[in-house]
Amino acid sequence: MTLFKKELLENWRNKKWIWVPLVIILLSIMDPITSYYLPQIIDSVGGLPEGSTLEMPEFAPPEVIMMSLSQLSSLGVLVLVLMSMGTIAGERKSGVTELILVKPVAYRNYITAKWVSLLMLVWISLFLGLLTSWYYINLLFGDLSFVELLQITFFYGLWLTLVVSLSIFYNALIKTPGLVAFLTILTIMVMSLINQVFNHVLEWFPNNLSSYILDMLMTDQLSTDLIATACVTMILSIALVVASIYTFRVKD
Amino acid sequence: MAFLTVQDLTKKYKNKTAVNNVSFEFKSGQCIALIGPNGAGKTTILRTLAGLLKPTTGSIEFANEKGNSDIRKFIGYLPQYPVFHYWMTGREFLVYSGELALLPKSEAKKRAESLLEKIGISKEARDERISRYSGGMKQRLGIAQAIIHKPKLLILDEPVSSLDPIGRREVLQLMEELKQEMSILFSTHILTDADEISDELLLLRQGEIVESGSMEELRIKYQTAKIEIEFERDIEAFAKKINDLPEVTASNIERNTLHVTASDIQLARQRILEAASNENWPLTSFNINRASLEDMFMKVVKD
C-alpha cells in the first residue's frame, strides 16, 4: 500500500496524470474529427479540380469509434510503452531500488504496486479518451449508446492491460529502459504477425479483441468469441505479472 | 555471544570469484570495519549481508532467528552512492522508508522528525526536494533512512569516502553516537577512519580475509618498530657498537640519524639505553617509531 501510494504520488509529481490522459484524448478524437471535416479541409487547401467529385463515405458511429481504437492501437500503445519503460528498469538502473529492497518489502508488492498504479492511469486515460470521442461521435455522426461506450472501454482496456503487463515483465527482466520499450513493441509486433499467419487456428488471440469489438457493435450482441478472447487476455496479463514477480525474485 | 555469524561466504560471478570463503562473527554492539583496496570484495560482502545478493555458497545467520525469516527487518543499509527518489522531500522520503520498514504511519512520522533533528537537516530543508540537497546532506539522509526502523545491524558502504572534511567529520560523529544503539559494519579504504571508530578490523584482499583483529592486536603483530637515535658527534663509532648488539638486525645512518631495526625491540632498547648511560653517550634524541597504519595496510594487502 505504501508502495502504491508512492507510485501515485510520483506519477502525479512527474505530471503523468496530466499528459497521458491528454495524449490519449487527443489520439482518440483526432480521426473522428478529421474525417468529419475532411471536405472542409480539402476546400480550404484549394479544393478539388473542377469536375471531379469526391464521394465522401458515410461513416457509421461504430466505424468511427474503431478509428479511435486503431489510433490508440498504434500511437497509443507506443506512448504507453514509452511511459512505462522505466518504471522498474529505471529505478534499478539508478540504484534507488537498493534503498527500497533492503527494507522488508515483498517483491510481490513492489511489482503489483507498479502494475496497478499504471493500470489505473491507463484505464482512466482510456475512459476519458473514449468518452471525448463518444461525445463527438454523437454530435457529428450519430448515436452510440453509453452502454456501448462502457463495453468498448472495458474490452479494449484489457488489450492495453496486456500491453502494460508485457512492459512490466520486461522491466523486471532487464535493467535498460530503452531495451524494455524495444522488446515490448517487438513482442506486440510478433504477436500481430502470429495472429495474421495463424488466424484460422488462434481464434481467441488477444490481438483479435478490436475486431470482435467491431462485431459486437455491428451485431449488437456479445459473442462468445469476444468473451473468450477477453478471458485469454486477462489470463495472459496475470500470468505475465506472476512471471515478473518470479523473475524479479530470482535475479541475483 | 555472536549475534551474526557469517560462514564460508562465497560469491562467484560468471568467471570471477568476488568473495572467497569469508567467515566472521559479529558480537552484539560491535563496530567492525572492512578494509581493503578497491575491488577487494567489500561491497559484495555488504550487499550480500543486506540481502541484495544471494551468496553462491555459505551462510549468514542471525542468532535467535530461524533460517528463512526475513532478516531485512534487522538490517539498515546505506549503499556507497545512495540514490533517492529526488522528487520527494527529505521528510517524505524518511516517512516512506519507515513505512516500507513496516512502521505504522504515525510512528514513521515521529521517527522521521526526530532523525531529521538528529542528523541536523534544517527546518526549511526538510520540506525541500532531495534533488536540492548537498552531498553531505544526502549522505546523512541516507544514514537516517537506514536506521529509521532501529535495525540491529547497520551496514554502511564507504560512508565517508565521498565527503569533504566537514561532511566526513559530521558523519563520523553520527556513527560514533549510533555505536551505542546498534552494531555497525562499514567498509572504507581510509584507515584512520577505521581506526577511529571500529573495534575490529577485517582486512580483505581479492575476496579473502587476510587479517583480522582489533587495531591494537594488529599493531603489535605488525610492529616493525625502528629505533631512531641521534648523536651529538661520532655517529659512526656508536653505530658500530650498536650494530654489534646481538638483537640488532640492521642499522644504517641517514644524515645525523641512526636507524636501527631489531629482532626484539624491547630488549634492544634496554641494551642501548644501558650502554648509553654506562658509557655516557652523547645522545640528543632517542625515538621508537611505530609502524604506521599505512605501513601495515601495505604489508598485509600488497603481497
Coordinates of C-alpha atoms in Angstrom, one line a residue:
Chain A
M1 CA 0.0 0.0 0.0
T2 CA 2.8 2.3 0.9
L3 CA 4.5 1.5 -2.4
F4 CA 1.2 2.0 -4.3
K5 CA 0.7 5.4 -2.7
K6 CA 4.2 6.4 -3.6
E7 CA 3.6 5.4 -7.3
L8 CA 0.5 7.5 -7.5
L9 CA 2.3 10.5 -5.9
E10 CA 5.3 10.0 -8.2
N11 CA 3.1 9.9 -11.3
W12 CA 1.3 12.9 -10.1
R13 CA 4.5 14.9 -9.4
N14 CA 6.1 14.0 -12.8
K15 CA 2.8 15.0 -14.5
K16 CA 2.0 11.7 -16.0
W17 CA -1.5 12.1 -14.7
I18 CA -1.8 15.2 -16.9
W19 CA -0.1 14.3 -20.1
V20 CA -1.0 10.7 -20.5
P21 CA -4.8 11.4 -20.4
L22 CA -4.3 14.4 -22.7
V23 CA -2.4 12.4 -25.3
I24 CA -4.9 9.6 -25.2
I25 CA -7.8 12.1 -25.6
L26 CA -6.1 13.7 -28.5
L27 CA -5.4 10.4 -30.2
S28 CA -9.0 9.3 -29.7
I29 CA -10.7 12.3 -31.2
M30 CA -8.2 13.1 -34.0
D31 CA -9.6 10.7 -36.5
P32 CA -13.3 11.2 -35.9
I33 CA -12.9 14.9 -36.2
T34 CA -10.7 15.0 -39.2
S35 CA -12.9 12.5 -41.1
Y36 CA -15.9 14.6 -40.4
Y37 CA -14.3 17.8 -41.5
L38 CA -12.4 16.3 -44.4
P39 CA -14.5 18.1 -47.1
Q40 CA -13.9 21.5 -45.5
I41 CA -10.3 20.7 -45.0
I42 CA -9.9 19.8 -48.7
D43 CA -11.7 23.0 -49.7
S44 CA -9.6 25.2 -47.5
V45 CA -6.4 23.9 -49.0
G46 CA -7.5 24.7 -52.6
G47 CA -10.3 22.2 -53.2
L48 CA -10.5 19.5 -55.9
P49 CA -10.1 20.2 -59.6
E50 CA -13.2 21.3 -61.4
G51 CA -15.4 18.5 -62.4
S52 CA -14.1 15.8 -60.1
T53 CA -16.4 14.8 -57.3
L54 CA -15.4 13.3 -54.1
E55 CA -17.7 10.7 -52.8
M56 CA -17.4 11.0 -49.0
P57 CA -18.3 7.7 -47.5
E58 CA -20.9 7.9 -44.8
F59 CA -19.4 6.6 -41.6
A60 CA -21.5 4.7 -39.1
P61 CA -20.7 5.5 -35.5
P62 CA -19.2 2.1 -34.7
E63 CA -16.8 2.6 -37.6
V64 CA -15.7 5.9 -36.2
I65 CA -15.1 4.7 -32.8
M66 CA -13.0 2.0 -34.3
M67 CA -10.9 4.7 -35.9
S68 CA -10.2 5.9 -32.4
L69 CA -9.2 2.5 -31.3
S70 CA -6.9 2.0 -34.3
Q71 CA -5.1 5.2 -33.4
L72 CA -4.8 4.0 -29.8
S73 CA -3.5 0.6 -31.0
S74 CA -0.6 2.2 -32.8
L75 CA 0.4 5.6 -31.3
G76 CA -1.4 5.0 -28.0
V77 CA 0.4 1.7 -27.4
L78 CA 3.7 3.4 -28.3
V79 CA 3.0 6.2 -25.7
L80 CA 2.1 3.7 -23.0
V81 CA 5.2 1.6 -23.7
L82 CA 7.5 4.7 -23.6
M83 CA 5.8 5.9 -20.5
S84 CA 6.2 2.6 -18.6
M85 CA 9.6 1.6 -19.9
G86 CA 11.5 2.9 -16.9
T87 CA 9.1 2.1 -14.1
I88 CA 11.2 -0.6 -12.7
A89 CA 14.2 -0.7 -15.0
G90 CA 14.9 3.0 -14.4
E91 CA 14.8 2.6 -10.7
R92 CA 17.1 -0.3 -10.8
K93 CA 19.5 1.4 -13.1
S94 CA 19.7 4.5 -10.9
G95 CA 20.1 2.4 -7.8
V96 CA 17.1 3.6 -5.9
T97 CA 15.9 0.0 -5.6
E98 CA 19.0 -0.6 -3.3
L99 CA 17.3 1.5 -0.7
I100 CA 13.9 0.1 -1.3
L101 CA 14.6 -3.6 -1.5
V102 CA 16.8 -3.8 1.7
K103 CA 13.7 -2.8 3.6
P104 CA 11.4 -5.8 4.4
V105 CA 9.4 -5.2 1.2
A106 CA 7.8 -8.2 -0.5
Y107 CA 8.8 -8.4 -4.2
R108 CA 5.2 -9.2 -4.9
N109 CA 4.1 -5.9 -3.6
Y110 CA 6.8 -4.0 -5.4
I111 CA 5.7 -5.3 -8.7
T112 CA 2.0 -5.2 -8.2
A113 CA 2.1 -1.7 -6.9
K114 CA 3.7 -0.6 -10.2
W115 CA 1.3 -2.7 -12.2
V116 CA -1.9 -1.5 -10.5
S117 CA -0.8 2.2 -10.5
L118 CA 0.0 2.0 -14.2
L119 CA -3.3 0.3 -15.0
M120 CA -5.2 2.9 -13.1
L121 CA -3.5 5.6 -15.1
V122 CA -4.1 3.7 -18.4
W123 CA -7.8 2.8 -17.7
I124 CA -8.7 6.3 -16.6
S125 CA -7.0 7.9 -19.6
L126 CA -8.6 5.4 -21.9
F127 CA -12.0 6.1 -20.5
L128 CA -11.5 9.9 -20.8
G129 CA -10.2 9.5 -24.3
L130 CA -13.1 7.3 -25.5
L131 CA -15.6 9.5 -23.6
T132 CA -14.5 12.5 -25.6
S133 CA -14.5 10.6 -28.8
W134 CA -18.0 9.3 -28.0
Y135 CA -19.2 12.8 -27.3
Y136 CA -18.0 14.0 -30.7
I137 CA -19.4 10.9 -32.5
N138 CA -22.8 11.6 -31.0
L139 CA -22.5 15.1 -32.0
L140 CA -21.2 14.6 -35.6
F141 CA -22.1 11.1 -36.8
G142 CA -25.0 9.7 -34.9
D143 CA -26.0 7.6 -31.9
L144 CA -23.7 5.4 -30.0
S145 CA -25.1 4.3 -26.6
F146 CA -23.3 5.0 -23.4
V147 CA -23.5 1.3 -22.6
E148 CA -21.7 0.5 -25.8
L149 CA -19.0 3.0 -24.8
L150 CA -18.5 1.2 -21.5
Q151 CA -18.3 -2.1 -23.3
I152 CA -15.8 -0.8 -25.7
T153 CA -13.7 0.7 -22.9
F154 CA -13.8 -2.5 -20.9
F155 CA -12.8 -4.8 -23.7
Y156 CA -10.2 -2.5 -25.2
G157 CA -8.9 -1.8 -21.8
L158 CA -8.0 -5.4 -21.5
W159 CA -5.8 -5.1 -24.5
L160 CA -4.0 -2.2 -23.0
T161 CA -3.7 -4.1 -19.8
L162 CA -1.8 -6.8 -21.7
V163 CA 0.5 -4.2 -23.1
V164 CA 1.2 -2.8 -19.6
S165 CA 1.8 -6.3 -18.2
L166 CA 4.2 -7.0 -21.0
S167 CA 6.1 -3.9 -20.3
I168 CA 6.2 -4.7 -16.5
F169 CA 7.5 -8.2 -17.4
Y170 CA 10.4 -6.8 -19.4
N171 CA 11.0 -4.2 -16.8
A172 CA 11.5 -7.0 -14.2
L173 CA 13.8 -8.8 -16.6
I174 CA 16.0 -6.0 -17.9
K175 CA 17.7 -3.0 -16.5
T176 CA 17.8 -0.8 -19.6
P177 CA 14.6 1.2 -20.2
G178 CA 15.2 1.6 -23.9
L179 CA 15.6 -2.1 -24.4
V180 CA 12.4 -2.7 -22.4
A181 CA 10.5 -0.5 -24.7
F182 CA 12.0 -2.1 -27.8
L183 CA 11.3 -5.6 -26.6
T184 CA 7.8 -4.8 -25.6
I185 CA 7.0 -3.3 -29.0
L186 CA 8.8 -6.1 -30.8
T187 CA 6.7 -8.6 -28.9
I188 CA 3.5 -6.8 -29.8
M189 CA 4.5 -6.8 -33.4
V190 CA 5.4 -10.5 -33.4
M191 CA 2.1 -11.2 -31.8
S192 CA 0.2 -9.4 -34.5
L193 CA 2.3 -11.3 -37.1
I194 CA 1.5 -14.6 -35.5
N195 CA -2.1 -13.6 -35.4
Q196 CA -2.2 -12.9 -39.1
V197 CA -0.4 -16.1 -40.0
F198 CA -2.3 -18.4 -37.7
N199 CA -5.6 -16.5 -37.7
H200 CA -7.6 -19.6 -38.5
V201 CA -6.3 -21.6 -35.5
L202 CA -5.9 -18.9 -32.9
E203 CA -9.4 -17.5 -32.8
W204 CA -9.1 -16.2 -29.3
F205 CA -5.7 -14.5 -29.7
P206 CA -5.6 -11.1 -27.8
N207 CA -4.9 -9.2 -31.0
N208 CA -8.4 -10.1 -32.2
L209 CA -10.1 -8.0 -29.5
S210 CA -10.6 -5.0 -31.7
S211 CA -12.3 -6.9 -34.5
Y212 CA -14.5 -8.7 -32.0
I213 CA -15.4 -5.3 -30.5
L214 CA -16.5 -4.1 -34.0
D215 CA -18.6 -7.3 -34.5
M216 CA -20.2 -6.6 -31.1
L217 CA -21.1 -3.1 -32.2
M218 CA -22.4 -4.2 -35.6
T219 CA -24.5 -7.2 -34.4
D220 CA -25.4 -5.7 -31.0
Q221 CA -24.6 -8.7 -29.1
L222 CA -21.7 -10.1 -27.1
S223 CA -20.2 -13.0 -29.0
T224 CA -18.6 -15.9 -27.2
D225 CA -15.5 -15.2 -29.2
L226 CA -15.2 -11.8 -27.7
I227 CA -15.7 -13.1 -24.1
A228 CA -13.3 -15.9 -24.6
T229 CA -10.7 -13.6 -26.1
A230 CA -11.2 -11.2 -23.2
C231 CA -10.6 -14.1 -20.8
V232 CA -7.4 -15.2 -22.6
T233 CA -6.1 -11.7 -22.5
M234 CA -6.8 -11.4 -18.8
I235 CA -5.2 -14.7 -18.0
L236 CA -2.1 -13.8 -20.1
S237 CA -1.8 -10.5 -18.3
I238 CA -1.9 -12.1 -14.9
A239 CA 0.5 -14.8 -15.9
L240 CA 2.9 -12.1 -17.1
V241 CA 2.7 -10.3 -13.7
V242 CA 3.3 -13.5 -11.8
A243 CA 6.2 -14.3 -14.1
S244 CA 7.6 -10.8 -13.4
I245 CA 7.5 -11.3 -9.7
Y246 CA 9.2 -14.6 -10.1
T247 CA 12.0 -13.3 -12.4
F248 CA 12.5 -10.3 -10.2
R249 CA 13.0 -12.5 -7.2
V250 CA 15.4 -14.9 -8.8
K251 CA 17.5 -12.1 -10.2
D252 CA 20.9 -12.1 -8.5
Chain B
M1 CA 27.7 -14.5 22.1
A2 CA 27.8 -13.8 18.4
F3 CA 24.6 -12.4 17.1
L4 CA 25.6 -12.7 13.5
T5 CA 27.7 -15.5 12.0
V6 CA 29.0 -15.5 8.5
Q7 CA 30.2 -18.9 7.5
D8 CA 32.3 -19.6 4.4
L9 CA 30.6 -16.9 2.3
T10 CA 31.5 -17.2 -1.3
K11 CA 30.1 -15.2 -4.2
K12 CA 31.0 -16.1 -7.7
Y13 CA 30.2 -14.2 -10.8
K14 CA 30.5 -15.8 -14.2
N15 CA 34.2 -16.3 -14.2
K16 CA 35.3 -14.3 -11.3
T17 CA 35.2 -15.0 -7.6
A18 CA 34.4 -11.8 -5.9
V19 CA 34.3 -13.2 -2.3
N20 CA 36.0 -16.3 -1.3
N21 CA 35.3 -18.3 1.8
V22 CA 34.8 -15.4 4.1
S23 CA 33.9 -16.2 7.7
F24 CA 33.5 -13.9 10.6
E25 CA 31.4 -13.3 13.7
F26 CA 29.7 -10.3 15.0
K27 CA 29.2 -9.7 18.6
S28 CA 26.3 -7.5 19.7
G29 CA 27.2 -3.9 19.9
Q30 CA 30.4 -4.3 17.9
C31 CA 31.7 -2.0 15.2
I32 CA 33.6 -3.7 12.5
A33 CA 35.4 -2.1 9.6
L34 CA 36.1 -3.9 6.4
I35 CA 39.3 -2.6 4.9
G36 CA 40.8 -3.3 1.5
P37 CA 41.8 -1.8 -1.8
N38 CA 39.2 -1.2 -4.5
G39 CA 37.9 -4.4 -5.9
A40 CA 38.7 -6.5 -2.8
G41 CA 35.1 -7.5 -2.5
K42 CA 34.0 -5.2 0.3
T43 CA 30.8 -4.0 -1.4
T44 CA 29.9 -7.5 -2.4
I45 CA 30.1 -8.7 1.2
L46 CA 28.0 -5.8 2.4
R47 CA 25.4 -6.3 -0.3
T48 CA 25.2 -10.0 0.4
L49 CA 24.6 -9.3 4.1
A50 CA 22.0 -6.7 3.3
G51 CA 20.1 -9.4 1.3
L52 CA 20.6 -7.7 -2.1
L53 CA 22.7 -10.5 -3.4
K54 CA 22.4 -14.3 -2.8
P55 CA 25.6 -16.0 -1.8
T56 CA 26.8 -18.7 -4.1
T57 CA 27.7 -20.8 -1.1
G58 CA 27.9 -20.2 2.6
S59 CA 25.5 -18.9 5.1
I60 CA 24.6 -15.8 7.0
E61 CA 22.8 -16.4 10.3
F62 CA 21.4 -14.2 12.9
A63 CA 21.2 -15.6 16.4
N64 CA 17.7 -16.5 17.6
E65 CA 16.3 -16.4 14.1
K66 CA 15.1 -19.3 12.0
G67 CA 16.7 -19.8 8.7
N68 CA 14.0 -18.5 6.4
S69 CA 12.7 -15.5 8.2
D70 CA 13.2 -12.1 6.5
I71 CA 16.4 -10.8 8.0
R72 CA 16.0 -7.5 6.2
K73 CA 14.0 -6.1 9.1
F74 CA 17.0 -6.2 11.4
I75 CA 19.2 -4.5 8.9
G76 CA 19.8 -1.0 7.8
Y77 CA 21.8 -0.4 4.7
L78 CA 23.4 2.6 3.1
P79 CA 25.0 1.9 -0.3
Q80 CA 28.1 3.7 -1.5
Y81 CA 26.2 6.0 -3.8
P82 CA 22.7 6.3 -2.3
V83 CA 20.1 7.3 -4.9
F84 CA 16.8 8.6 -3.6
H85 CA 13.5 9.5 -5.1
Y86 CA 14.7 13.0 -5.9
W87 CA 11.1 14.2 -6.4
M88 CA 10.4 13.6 -2.7
T89 CA 11.3 15.9 0.1
G90 CA 13.6 14.7 2.8
R91 CA 10.8 14.3 5.3
E92 CA 8.6 12.4 2.8
F93 CA 11.5 10.0 2.0
L94 CA 12.1 9.2 5.6
V95 CA 8.4 8.6 6.3
Y96 CA 8.2 6.4 3.2
S97 CA 11.3 4.4 4.3
G98 CA 9.8 4.0 7.7
E99 CA 6.5 2.7 6.3
L100 CA 8.4 0.3 4.0
A101 CA 10.1 -1.0 7.1
L102 CA 6.6 -1.7 8.5
L103 CA 6.4 1.1 11.0
P104 CA 2.8 2.4 11.4
K105 CA 2.4 5.8 9.8
S106 CA 2.3 7.9 13.0
E107 CA 5.4 6.1 14.3
A108 CA 7.2 6.6 11.0
K109 CA 6.4 10.3 11.1
K110 CA 7.7 10.6 14.7
R111 CA 10.9 8.8 13.9
A112 CA 11.4 10.8 10.7
E113 CA 11.1 14.0 12.7
S114 CA 13.5 13.0 15.4
L115 CA 16.0 11.7 12.9
L116 CA 15.9 14.9 10.8
E117 CA 16.7 16.7 14.0
K118 CA 19.5 14.3 14.9
I119 CA 21.2 14.4 11.5
G120 CA 20.9 18.2 11.5
I121 CA 18.8 18.9 8.5
S122 CA 17.4 22.4 8.9
K123 CA 13.7 23.0 9.3
E124 CA 13.5 24.6 5.8
A125 CA 15.4 21.9 4.1
R126 CA 13.2 19.1 5.5
D127 CA 10.4 20.1 3.1
E128 CA 12.7 20.7 0.1
R129 CA 13.1 18.2 -2.7
I130 CA 16.0 15.9 -2.2
S131 CA 17.4 16.9 -5.6
R132 CA 18.5 20.2 -3.9
Y133 CA 20.4 18.6 -1.1
S134 CA 24.2 18.8 -0.9
G135 CA 26.3 15.7 -0.9
G136 CA 26.8 15.7 2.9
M137 CA 23.0 16.2 3.5
K138 CA 22.3 13.3 1.2
Q139 CA 24.7 11.1 3.0
R140 CA 23.2 11.9 6.3
L141 CA 19.7 11.4 5.0
G142 CA 21.0 8.1 3.7
I143 CA 22.0 7.1 7.2
A144 CA 18.7 8.3 8.6
Q145 CA 16.7 6.1 6.2
A146 CA 18.9 3.2 7.1
I147 CA 18.2 3.5 10.9
I148 CA 14.6 4.6 10.7
H149 CA 13.4 1.2 11.9
K150 CA 16.1 0.8 14.6
P151 CA 17.9 -2.1 13.0
K152 CA 20.2 -4.3 15.0
L153 CA 22.8 -4.1 12.4
L154 CA 23.7 -1.0 10.4
I155 CA 25.7 -1.6 7.2
L156 CA 27.4 1.3 5.6
D157 CA 29.3 1.1 2.3
E158 CA 32.1 3.7 2.2
P159 CA 30.1 6.1 4.3
V160 CA 32.6 8.9 4.3
S161 CA 34.7 8.4 1.2
S162 CA 32.9 10.9 -1.0
L163 CA 32.6 13.7 1.6
D164 CA 34.6 16.8 2.2
P165 CA 36.4 17.1 5.6
I166 CA 33.4 18.8 7.3
G167 CA 30.9 16.3 6.0
R168 CA 33.3 13.5 6.9
R169 CA 33.5 14.7 10.5
E170 CA 29.7 15.0 10.8
V171 CA 29.2 11.5 9.6
L172 CA 31.9 10.0 11.8
Q173 CA 30.4 11.8 14.8
L174 CA 27.0 10.4 13.9
M175 CA 28.4 6.9 13.6
E176 CA 30.1 7.3 17.0
E177 CA 26.7 8.1 18.5
L178 CA 25.0 5.2 16.7
K179 CA 27.5 2.8 18.0
Q180 CA 25.8 3.0 21.4
E181 CA 22.5 1.8 19.9
M182 CA 23.4 -0.8 17.3
S183 CA 26.1 -2.9 15.7
I184 CA 27.8 -1.3 12.8
L185 CA 29.6 -2.8 9.8
F186 CA 31.2 -0.5 7.4
S187 CA 33.7 -0.5 4.6
T188 CA 36.4 2.0 4.0
H189 CA 39.7 2.4 2.4
I190 CA 40.6 5.2 4.7
L191 CA 42.5 3.7 7.6
T192 CA 42.3 6.5 10.0
D193 CA 38.5 6.4 9.9
A194 CA 38.6 2.7 10.6
D195 CA 41.0 3.3 13.5
E196 CA 38.8 6.0 14.9
I197 CA 35.5 4.2 15.3
S198 CA 35.9 0.5 14.8
D199 CA 36.5 -2.2 17.4
E200 CA 37.7 -4.7 15.0
L201 CA 39.2 -4.6 11.5
L202 CA 38.8 -7.2 8.7
L203 CA 41.4 -6.7 6.0
L204 CA 40.4 -8.0 2.6
R205 CA 42.4 -8.8 -0.4
Q206 CA 41.0 -10.3 -3.5
G207 CA 37.9 -11.5 -1.8
E208 CA 39.6 -13.1 1.1
I209 CA 40.1 -12.0 4.7
V210 CA 43.8 -11.8 5.1
E211 CA 43.9 -10.4 8.5
S212 CA 41.6 -9.5 11.3
G213 CA 41.7 -8.3 14.9
S214 CA 41.5 -5.2 16.9
M215 CA 43.7 -2.2 16.0
E216 CA 45.9 -2.9 19.0
E217 CA 46.4 -6.5 18.2
L218 CA 47.3 -5.7 14.6
R219 CA 49.7 -3.0 15.7
I220 CA 51.6 -5.4 17.9
K221 CA 51.6 -8.1 15.3
Y222 CA 52.9 -6.0 12.6
Q223 CA 55.0 -3.8 14.6
T224 CA 58.2 -3.4 12.7
A225 CA 59.3 -0.8 15.1
K226 CA 62.5 1.1 14.4
I227 CA 64.7 2.9 16.8
E228 CA 65.9 6.2 15.7
I229 CA 68.8 7.7 17.6
E230 CA 70.6 11.0 17.1
F231 CA 74.0 11.7 18.5
E232 CA 75.9 15.0 19.0
R233 CA 79.0 13.5 17.4
D234 CA 80.9 10.4 16.4
I235 CA 77.8 8.7 15.0
E236 CA 79.8 6.1 13.0
A237 CA 81.6 4.9 16.1
F238 CA 78.4 4.4 18.0
A239 CA 76.7 2.9 15.0
K240 CA 79.3 0.2 15.0
K241 CA 78.8 -0.5 18.7
I242 CA 75.1 -0.8 18.4
N243 CA 75.4 -3.0 15.3
D244 CA 77.4 -5.5 17.4
L245 CA 74.5 -6.0 19.8
P246 CA 73.0 -9.5 19.3
E247 CA 69.4 -8.3 19.0
V248 CA 70.1 -5.7 16.3
T249 CA 69.4 -6.9 12.8
A250 CA 70.4 -3.9 10.9
S251 CA 71.4 -0.3 11.2
N252 CA 72.1 2.5 8.8
I253 CA 72.9 6.1 9.0
E254 CA 70.8 8.7 7.3
R255 CA 72.2 12.2 7.8
N256 CA 72.5 12.6 11.6
T257 CA 70.1 9.8 12.5
L258 CA 70.9 6.2 13.1
H259 CA 68.0 3.8 12.2
V260 CA 68.1 0.6 14.0
T261 CA 65.9 -2.4 13.4
A262 CA 65.9 -5.3 15.9
S263 CA 64.6 -8.8 16.4
D264 CA 63.4 -7.9 19.8
I265 CA 62.7 -4.2 20.1
Q266 CA 62.2 -4.2 23.9
L267 CA 65.5 -5.9 24.6
A268 CA 67.3 -3.8 22.1
R269 CA 66.0 -0.6 23.6
Q270 CA 67.1 -1.8 27.0
R271 CA 70.6 -2.7 25.8
I272 CA 71.1 0.5 24.0
L273 CA 69.9 2.7 26.9
E274 CA 72.1 0.8 29.3
A275 CA 75.1 1.3 27.2
A276 CA 74.3 4.9 26.7
S277 CA 74.0 5.6 30.4
N278 CA 77.1 3.5 31.4
E279 CA 79.3 4.9 28.8
N280 CA 77.8 8.4 28.8
W281 CA 76.9 8.5 25.1
P282 CA 76.1 12.0 23.8
L283 CA 72.5 11.2 22.8
T284 CA 70.4 14.1 21.5
S285 CA 67.3 12.0 20.8
F286 CA 66.0 8.5 21.2
N287 CA 62.8 7.6 19.5
I288 CA 60.9 4.4 18.8
N289 CA 59.0 4.8 15.6
R290 CA 55.9 2.6 15.4
A291 CA 54.8 1.2 12.1
S292 CA 52.0 3.4 10.8
L293 CA 48.7 2.1 9.8
E294 CA 49.6 2.7 6.2
D295 CA 52.7 0.5 6.5
M296 CA 50.6 -2.3 8.0
F297 CA 48.0 -1.9 5.4
M298 CA 50.5 -2.1 2.6
K299 CA 52.2 -5.0 4.1
V300 CA 49.1 -7.1 4.6
V301 CA 47.3 -6.2 1.4
K302 CA 50.1 -5.9 -1.1
D303 CA 52.0 -9.1 -1.0

